[in-house]
Amino acid sequence: MLCCNDREALHLPTPSANERHSCFDELADRISDKCRKWDLNMIENRFGPVPANSIPMWIADMDFKSPPAVARKFREIISWGTFSYTHCIDDFYEAVINFQARHHKVAVEREWITLSYGTVSTLHYTVQAFCQPGDSIIMNTPVYDPFAKAAERQGIKVIANSLALSNGRYQIDLAKLEEQIISNRPKVYFLCSPHNPSGRIWSQTELEAVADICLRHNVLMMVDEVHAEHIIDGEFISFLALDENYRNNMMLMSSPNKAFNLGGLKTSYSIIPNPKIREIFKAQLERNSITSPNVFGLWGIITAYNECDDWLTELNSYLRKNYKLLDDYFKRHLPDFKVMPMNASYLVWVNTTGSGTNATDITKQWATEAGVIVEDGSHYVSDGESYVRINIGTSHQLLKEALHRLGIWAEQYSQ
């Protein structure tokens, strides 16, 4: 598999001297870092044989280097010469509290914060803590597949609340949601906010509506806000900004991993205002021996949250340009594929219905014929069979090359 910096093999032109340079034009060496996203064997195990110079746009990590301040901190840690057991120091709590206040305008208290080992594993611990065999959980679909796996792997039933389409965007079907909750009596509602895979930011009205339904029917809310820092259009409303009654019926899951490209550190945290819910959850973490942080993960959170606001601002500006590049190109050259308007994240949700081909077949065709690797929407629990998800967390030039390849494929496909 080629490195994403192999310009000649990927047919990437050298930028002209007068082009404005961004640090995000320089991509990480995705072969040396042994990432799954660019590993040819992993790609071909999933998609079948693909061209050697394929461009991966599937797994949700970015091709950019993580913030320089984080790398400097890691070099400092290495200079200490020891990587011993550590603990959640004051700097960790202060970094989370201050970051949430600056970026989301919410007040978080220290005792609400609990460290865990990645957001996906936290979903599993939540199910273990609050569900018993025979119970169910509910979620809006399509949705990030580990939501369902966290339940199914432990014998818990998944109730799919299908998102409704209105003017090409998702809406939560509140009447159907309440009906399903009354009928199935789920213990937990997993809410992805902003929504993955569509990048939809839920309004405060929508958040309050689902919070009210869950409060009235005694359903605990687990709110995943890991995509809350990449804002493309609009304003994100954290669940923590809602009324105290609603906050006391939820646990919020967050992480610097998506915002600052630190996913391999497997570090995250939860914010749980209600002490009873918090103690039940912390007891489950204890049963799973989740007791002390990874030393690099600990300092990764502290450094990213304290020192990298400017980096994040520039990254979001870069991602907005990428989204516009893709949206404009699809409208001109692939009009049968409809890009869903995106508010947040770097993951674009595209409807394949107009092409007359389902997402699974489109994904395979783009991989094998165009050398562009995207996610098949059928993997997102349910209701995603007519969509593909495209990761635009890469350089302008690599994105342009991927779009160019899809344009050539579209011309050949239409003949």
PDB file of N, CA and C in Angstrom, residues 150-190:
ATOM      1  N   ALA A 150     -22.342  -3.236  21.408  1.00  0.00           N
ATOM      2  CA  ALA A 150     -22.179  -3.166  22.859  1.00  0.00           C
ATOM      3  C   ALA A 150     -23.311  -3.880  23.577  1.00  0.00           C
ATOM      4  N   ALA A 151     -24.502  -3.847  22.979  1.00  0.00           N
ATOM      5  CA  ALA A 151     -25.649  -4.536  23.568  1.00  0.00           C
ATOM      6  C   ALA A 151     -25.698  -6.005  23.153  1.00  0.00           C
ATOM      7  N   GLU A 152     -25.587  -6.243  21.851  1.00  0.00           N
ATOM      8  CA  GLU A 152     -25.765  -7.600  21.329  1.00  0.00           C
ATOM      9  C   GLU A 152     -24.739  -8.575  21.887  1.00  0.00           C
ATOM     10  N   ARG A 153     -23.522  -8.116  22.092  1.00  0.00           N
ATOM     11  CA  ARG A 153     -22.481  -9.007  22.619  1.00  0.00           C
ATOM     12  C   ARG A 153     -22.759  -9.436  24.053  1.00  0.00           C
ATOM     13  N   GLN A 154     -23.697  -8.779  24.696  1.00  0.00           N
ATOM     14  CA  GLN A 154     -24.023  -9.122  26.076  1.00  0.00           C
ATOM     15  C   GLN A 154     -25.475  -9.587  26.219  1.00  0.00           C
ATOM     16  N   GLY A 155     -26.060  -9.963  25.083  1.00  0.00           N
ATOM     17  CA  GLY A 155     -27.394 -10.535  25.116  1.00  0.00           C
ATOM     18  C   GLY A 155     -28.504  -9.547  25.357  1.00  0.00           C
ATOM     19  N   ILE A 156     -28.252  -8.283  25.064  1.00  0.00           N
ATOM     20  CA  ILE A 156     -29.261  -7.244  25.261  1.00  0.00           C
ATOM     21  C   ILE A 156     -29.877  -6.892  23.904  1.00  0.00           C
ATOM     22  N   LYS A 157     -31.189  -6.793  23.859  1.00  0.00           N
ATOM     23  CA  LYS A 157     -31.897  -6.522  22.614  1.00  0.00           C
ATOM     24  C   LYS A 157     -31.728  -5.066  22.184  1.00  0.00           C
ATOM     25  N   VAL A 158     -31.585  -4.864  20.871  1.00  0.00           N
ATOM     26  CA  VAL A 158     -31.465  -3.518  20.307  1.00  0.00           C
ATOM     27  C   VAL A 158     -32.786  -3.116  19.662  1.00  0.00           C
ATOM     28  N   ILE A 159     -33.320  -1.974  20.076  1.00  0.00           N
ATOM     29  CA  ILE A 159     -34.521  -1.406  19.464  1.00  0.00           C
ATOM     30  C   ILE A 159     -34.069  -0.270  18.549  1.00  0.00           C
ATOM     31  N   ALA A 160     -34.361  -0.392  17.259  1.00  0.00           N
ATOM     32  CA  ALA A 160     -33.947   0.612  16.278  1.00  0.00           C
ATOM     33  C   ALA A 160     -35.062   1.624  16.076  1.00  0.00           C
ATOM     34  N   ASN A 161     -34.790   2.871  16.408  1.00  0.00           N
ATOM     35  CA  ASN A 161     -35.715   3.967  16.125  1.00  0.00           C
ATOM     36  C   ASN A 161     -35.229   4.648  14.846  1.00  0.00           C
ATOM     37  N   SER A 162     -35.888   4.343  13.731  1.00  0.00           N
ATOM     38  CA  SER A 162     -35.428   4.835  12.427  1.00  0.00           C
ATOM     39  C   SER A 162     -35.564   6.350  12.346  1.00  0.00           C
ATOM     40  N   LEU A 163     -34.488   7.006  11.940  1.00  0.00           N
ATOM     41  CA  LEU A 163     -34.531   8.446  11.721  1.00  0.00           C
ATOM     42  C   LEU A 163     -35.381   8.752  10.496  1.00  0.00           C
ATOM     43  N   ALA A 164     -36.133   9.835  10.566  1.00  0.00           N
ATOM     44  CA  ALA A 164     -36.991  10.250   9.458  1.00  0.00           C
ATOM     45  C   ALA A 164     -36.238  11.237   8.572  1.00  0.00           C
ATOM     46  N   LEU A 165     -36.530  11.208   7.282  1.00  0.00           N
ATOM     47  CA  LEU A 165     -35.926  12.146   6.339  1.00  0.00           C
ATOM     48  C   LEU A 165     -36.870  13.306   6.078  1.00  0.00           C
ATOM     49  N   SER A 166     -36.342  14.536   6.165  1.00  0.00           N
ATOM     50  CA  SER A 166     -37.108  15.736   5.851  1.00  0.00           C
ATOM     51  C   SER A 166     -36.203  16.715   5.132  1.00  0.00           C
ATOM     52  N   ASN A 167     -36.530  16.996   3.882  1.00  0.00           N
ATOM     53  CA  ASN A 167     -35.695  17.875   3.055  1.00  0.00           C
ATOM     54  C   ASN A 167     -34.250  17.396   3.004  1.00  0.00           C
ATOM     55  N   GLY A 168     -34.101  16.093   2.891  1.00  0.00           N
ATOM     56  CA  GLY A 168     -32.781  15.513   2.730  1.00  0.00           C
ATOM     57  C   GLY A 168     -31.954  15.417   3.989  1.00  0.00           C
ATOM     58  N   ARG A 169     -32.543  15.732   5.167  1.00  0.00           N
ATOM     59  CA  ARG A 169     -31.824  15.680   6.429  1.00  0.00           C
ATOM     60  C   ARG A 169     -32.588  14.807   7.423  1.00  0.00           C
ATOM     61  N   TYR A 170     -31.848  14.279   8.387  1.00  0.00           N
ATOM     62  CA  TYR A 170     -32.471  13.419   9.378  1.00  0.00           C
ATOM     63  C   TYR A 170     -33.191  14.228  10.458  1.00  0.00           C
ATOM     64  N   GLN A 171     -34.321  13.671  10.885  1.00  0.00           N
ATOM     65  CA  GLN A 171     -35.071  14.180  12.030  1.00  0.00           C
ATOM     66  C   GLN A 171     -35.383  12.989  12.938  1.00  0.00           C
ATOM     67  N   ILE A 172     -35.453  13.237  14.231  1.00  0.00           N
ATOM     68  CA  ILE A 172     -35.853  12.183  15.157  1.00  0.00           C
ATOM     69  C   ILE A 172     -37.376  12.090  15.165  1.00  0.00           C
ATOM     70  N   ASP A 173     -37.883  10.902  14.923  1.00  0.00           N
ATOM     71  CA  ASP A 173     -39.329  10.655  14.945  1.00  0.00           C
ATOM     72  C   ASP A 173     -39.742  10.507  16.414  1.00  0.00           C
ATOM     73  N   LEU A 174     -40.113  11.626  17.024  1.00  0.00           N
ATOM     74  CA  LEU A 174     -40.374  11.636  18.464  1.00  0.00           C
ATOM     75  C   LEU A 174     -41.572  10.779  18.857  1.00  0.00           C
ATOM     76  N   ALA A 175     -42.627  10.831  18.044  1.00  0.00           N
ATOM     77  CA  ALA A 175     -43.820  10.029  18.355  1.00  0.00           C
ATOM     78  C   ALA A 175     -43.488   8.546  18.316  1.00  0.00           C
ATOM     79  N   LYS A 176     -42.749   8.150  17.284  1.00  0.00           N
ATOM     80  CA  LYS A 176     -42.347   6.741  17.173  1.00  0.00           C
ATOM     81  C   LYS A 176     -41.408   6.349  18.302  1.00  0.00           C
ATOM     82  N   LEU A 177     -40.500   7.257  18.669  1.00  0.00           N
ATOM     83  CA  LEU A 177     -39.576   6.979  19.765  1.00  0.00           C
ATOM     84  C   LEU A 177     -40.339   6.694  21.057  1.00  0.00           C
ATOM     85  N   GLU A 178     -41.300   7.536  21.384  1.00  0.00           N
ATOM     86  CA  GLU A 178     -42.048   7.323  22.628  1.00  0.00           C
ATOM     87  C   GLU A 178     -42.882   6.043  22.552  1.00  0.00           C
ATOM     88  N   GLU A 179     -43.461   5.796  21.404  1.00  0.00           N
ATOM     89  CA  GLU A 179     -44.243   4.568  21.224  1.00  0.00           C
ATOM     90  C   GLU A 179     -43.375   3.333  21.450  1.00  0.00           C
ATOM     91  N   GLN A 180     -42.157   3.338  20.889  1.00  0.00           N
ATOM     92  CA  GLN A 180     -41.264   2.186  21.048  1.00  0.00           C
ATOM     93  C   GLN A 180     -40.787   2.052  22.488  1.00  0.00           C
ATOM     94  N   ILE A 181     -40.571   3.169  23.158  1.00  0.00           N
ATOM     95  CA  ILE A 181     -40.149   3.110  24.554  1.00  0.00           C
ATOM     96  C   ILE A 181     -41.261   2.542  25.423  1.00  0.00           C
ATOM     97  N   ILE A 182     -42.495   2.957  25.182  1.00  0.00           N
ATOM     98  CA  ILE A 182     -43.627   2.442  25.961  1.00  0.00           C
ATOM     99  C   ILE A 182     -43.795   0.941  25.720  1.00  0.00           C
ATOM    100  N   SER A 183     -43.629   0.515  24.465  1.00  0.00           N
ATOM    101  CA  SER A 183     -43.843  -0.897  24.115  1.00  0.00           C
ATOM    102  C   SER A 183     -42.715  -1.801  24.602  1.00  0.00           C
ATOM    103  N   ASN A 184     -41.476  -1.329  24.538  1.00  0.00           N
ATOM    104  CA  ASN A 184     -40.322  -2.195  24.795  1.00  0.00           C
ATOM    105  C   ASN A 184     -39.644  -1.951  26.142  1.00  0.00           C
ATOM    106  N   ARG A 185     -39.930  -0.808  26.746  1.00  0.00           N
ATOM    107  CA  ARG A 185     -39.379  -0.456  28.055  1.00  0.00           C
ATOM    108  C   ARG A 185     -37.858  -0.648  28.114  1.00  0.00           C
ATOM    109  N   PRO A 186     -37.117  -0.018  27.210  1.00  0.00           N
ATOM    110  CA  PRO A 186     -35.655  -0.149  27.233  1.00  0.00           C
ATOM    111  C   PRO A 186     -35.075   0.493  28.485  1.00  0.00           C
ATOM    112  N   LYS A 187     -33.914   0.000  28.895  1.00  0.00           N
ATOM    113  CA  LYS A 187     -33.250   0.556  30.069  1.00  0.00           C
ATOM    114  C   LYS A 187     -32.406   1.778  29.721  1.00  0.00           C
ATOM    115  N   VAL A 188     -31.850   1.798  28.493  1.00  0.00           N
ATOM    116  CA  VAL A 188     -30.920   2.859  28.108  1.00  0.00           C
ATOM    117  C   VAL A 188     -31.230   3.319  26.685  1.00  0.00           C
ATOM    118  N   TYR A 189     -31.055   4.622  26.458  1.00  0.00           N
ATOM    119  CA  TYR A 189     -31.161   5.217  25.118  1.00  0.00           C
ATOM    120  C   TYR A 189     -29.779   5.729  24.743  1.00  0.00           C
ATOM    121  N   PHE A 190     -29.170   5.155  23.695  1.00  0.00           N
ATOM    122  CA  PHE A 190     -27.899   5.641  23.176  1.00  0.00           C
ATOM    123  C   PHE A 190     -28.188   6.739  22.153  1.00  0.00           C
TER     124      PHE A 190
END
